[in-house]
Coordinates of C-alpha atoms in Angstrom, one line a residue:
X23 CA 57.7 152.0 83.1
X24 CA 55.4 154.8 82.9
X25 CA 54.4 154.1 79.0
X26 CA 53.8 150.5 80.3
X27 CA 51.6 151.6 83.3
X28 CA 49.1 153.8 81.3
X29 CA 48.3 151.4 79.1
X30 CA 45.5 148.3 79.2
X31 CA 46.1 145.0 79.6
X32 CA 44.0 143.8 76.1
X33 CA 43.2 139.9 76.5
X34 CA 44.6 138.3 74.3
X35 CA 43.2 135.8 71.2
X36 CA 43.3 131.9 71.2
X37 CA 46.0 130.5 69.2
X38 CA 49.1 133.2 70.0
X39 CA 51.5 131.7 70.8
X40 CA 53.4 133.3 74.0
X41 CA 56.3 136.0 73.6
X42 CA 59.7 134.7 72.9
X43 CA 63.1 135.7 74.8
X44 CA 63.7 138.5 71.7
X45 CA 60.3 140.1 72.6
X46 CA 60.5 139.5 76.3
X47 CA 63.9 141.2 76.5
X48 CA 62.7 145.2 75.7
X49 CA 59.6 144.7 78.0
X50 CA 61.6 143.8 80.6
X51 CA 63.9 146.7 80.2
X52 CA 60.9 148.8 81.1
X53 CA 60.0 147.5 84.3
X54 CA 61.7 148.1 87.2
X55 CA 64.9 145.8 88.2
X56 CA 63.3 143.6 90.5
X57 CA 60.9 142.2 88.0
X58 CA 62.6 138.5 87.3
X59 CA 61.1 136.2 84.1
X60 CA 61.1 132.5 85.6
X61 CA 61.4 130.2 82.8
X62 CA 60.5 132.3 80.1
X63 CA 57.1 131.6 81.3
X64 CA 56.1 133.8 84.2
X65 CA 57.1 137.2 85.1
X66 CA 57.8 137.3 89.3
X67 CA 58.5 140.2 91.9
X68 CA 58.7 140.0 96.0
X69 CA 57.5 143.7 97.4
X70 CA 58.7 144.1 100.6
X71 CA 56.8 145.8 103.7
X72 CA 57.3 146.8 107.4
X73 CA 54.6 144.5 108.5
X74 CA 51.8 141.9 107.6
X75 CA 49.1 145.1 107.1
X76 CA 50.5 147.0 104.9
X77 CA 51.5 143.4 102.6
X78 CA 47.9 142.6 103.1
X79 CA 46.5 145.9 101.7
X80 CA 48.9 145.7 99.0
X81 CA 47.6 142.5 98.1
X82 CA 43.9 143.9 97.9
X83 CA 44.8 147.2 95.6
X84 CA 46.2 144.8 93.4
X85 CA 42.9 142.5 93.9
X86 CA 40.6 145.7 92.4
X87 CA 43.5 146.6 89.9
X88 CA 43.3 143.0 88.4
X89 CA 39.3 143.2 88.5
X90 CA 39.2 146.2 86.8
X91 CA 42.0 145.2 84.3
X92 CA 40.6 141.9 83.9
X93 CA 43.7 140.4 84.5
X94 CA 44.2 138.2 87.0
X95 CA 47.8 137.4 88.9
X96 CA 49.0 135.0 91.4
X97 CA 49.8 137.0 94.8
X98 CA 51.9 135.2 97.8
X99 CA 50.9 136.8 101.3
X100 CA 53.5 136.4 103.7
X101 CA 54.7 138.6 106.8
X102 CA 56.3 141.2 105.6
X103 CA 56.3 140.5 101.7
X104 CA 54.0 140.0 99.1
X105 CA 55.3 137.8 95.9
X106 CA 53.6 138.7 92.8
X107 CA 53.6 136.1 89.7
X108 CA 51.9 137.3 86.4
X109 CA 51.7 135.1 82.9
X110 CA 48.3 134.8 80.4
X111 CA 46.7 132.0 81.3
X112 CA 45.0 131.3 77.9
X113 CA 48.4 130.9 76.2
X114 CA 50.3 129.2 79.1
X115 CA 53.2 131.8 78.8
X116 CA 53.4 135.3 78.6
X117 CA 51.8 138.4 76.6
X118 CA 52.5 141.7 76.3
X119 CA 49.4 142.2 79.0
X120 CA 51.4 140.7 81.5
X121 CA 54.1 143.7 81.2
X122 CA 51.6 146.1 81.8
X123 CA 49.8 144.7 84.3
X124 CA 53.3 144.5 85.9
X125 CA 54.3 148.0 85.3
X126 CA 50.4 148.7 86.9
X127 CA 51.8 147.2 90.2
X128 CA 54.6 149.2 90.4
X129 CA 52.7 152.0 90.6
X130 CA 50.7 150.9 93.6
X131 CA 53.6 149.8 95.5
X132 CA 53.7 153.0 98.6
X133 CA 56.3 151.3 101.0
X134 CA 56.1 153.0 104.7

């Protein structure tokens, strides 16, 4: 994961076609376990927390991460958890972006 996390997520071009299961497969491996690809379209993760606050503030470092990356994810507030859905858009599917923007995530997840 680290390698994934210190990288950019680089928009990709119009007209590449989303990564198949033999190129999902060895990003995958480098994020952590609970990382889950739904349909070979989406990549998904619940974070869990103690309370609604600490999901909410979770929610809005990944809000300035994704404005600074320019990569924007879906993110499912509930008590307690915080559900986190990443795919590109553009192609419909997912990129190699999406990886590192998950990895990125990882990284700002501080359970208390």
């Amino acid at each position: 994961m680290p390698e994934l996390a210190s990288r950019q997520c680089t928009p990709c071009k119009s007209g590449v076609p989303p990564l198949d299961a033999n190129k999902i497969a060895p990003l995958l491996s480098q994020l952590e376990d609970d990382w889950e690809v739904v349909n070979q379209h989406h990549l998904a993760r619940t974070y869990k927390f103690k309370n609604f606050a600490q999901a909410l503030e979770f929610v809005n470092r990944i809000g300035h991460m994704a404005e600074e990356q320019g990569h924007h994810p879906d993110l499912h507030l509930a008590w307690g958890k915080t559900r986190v859905e990443i795919w590109t858009h553009k192609i419909n599917g997912l990129h190699e972006a999406d990886f590192v923007f998950a990895a990125k995530c990882d990284t700002l997840f501080r359970p208390k």
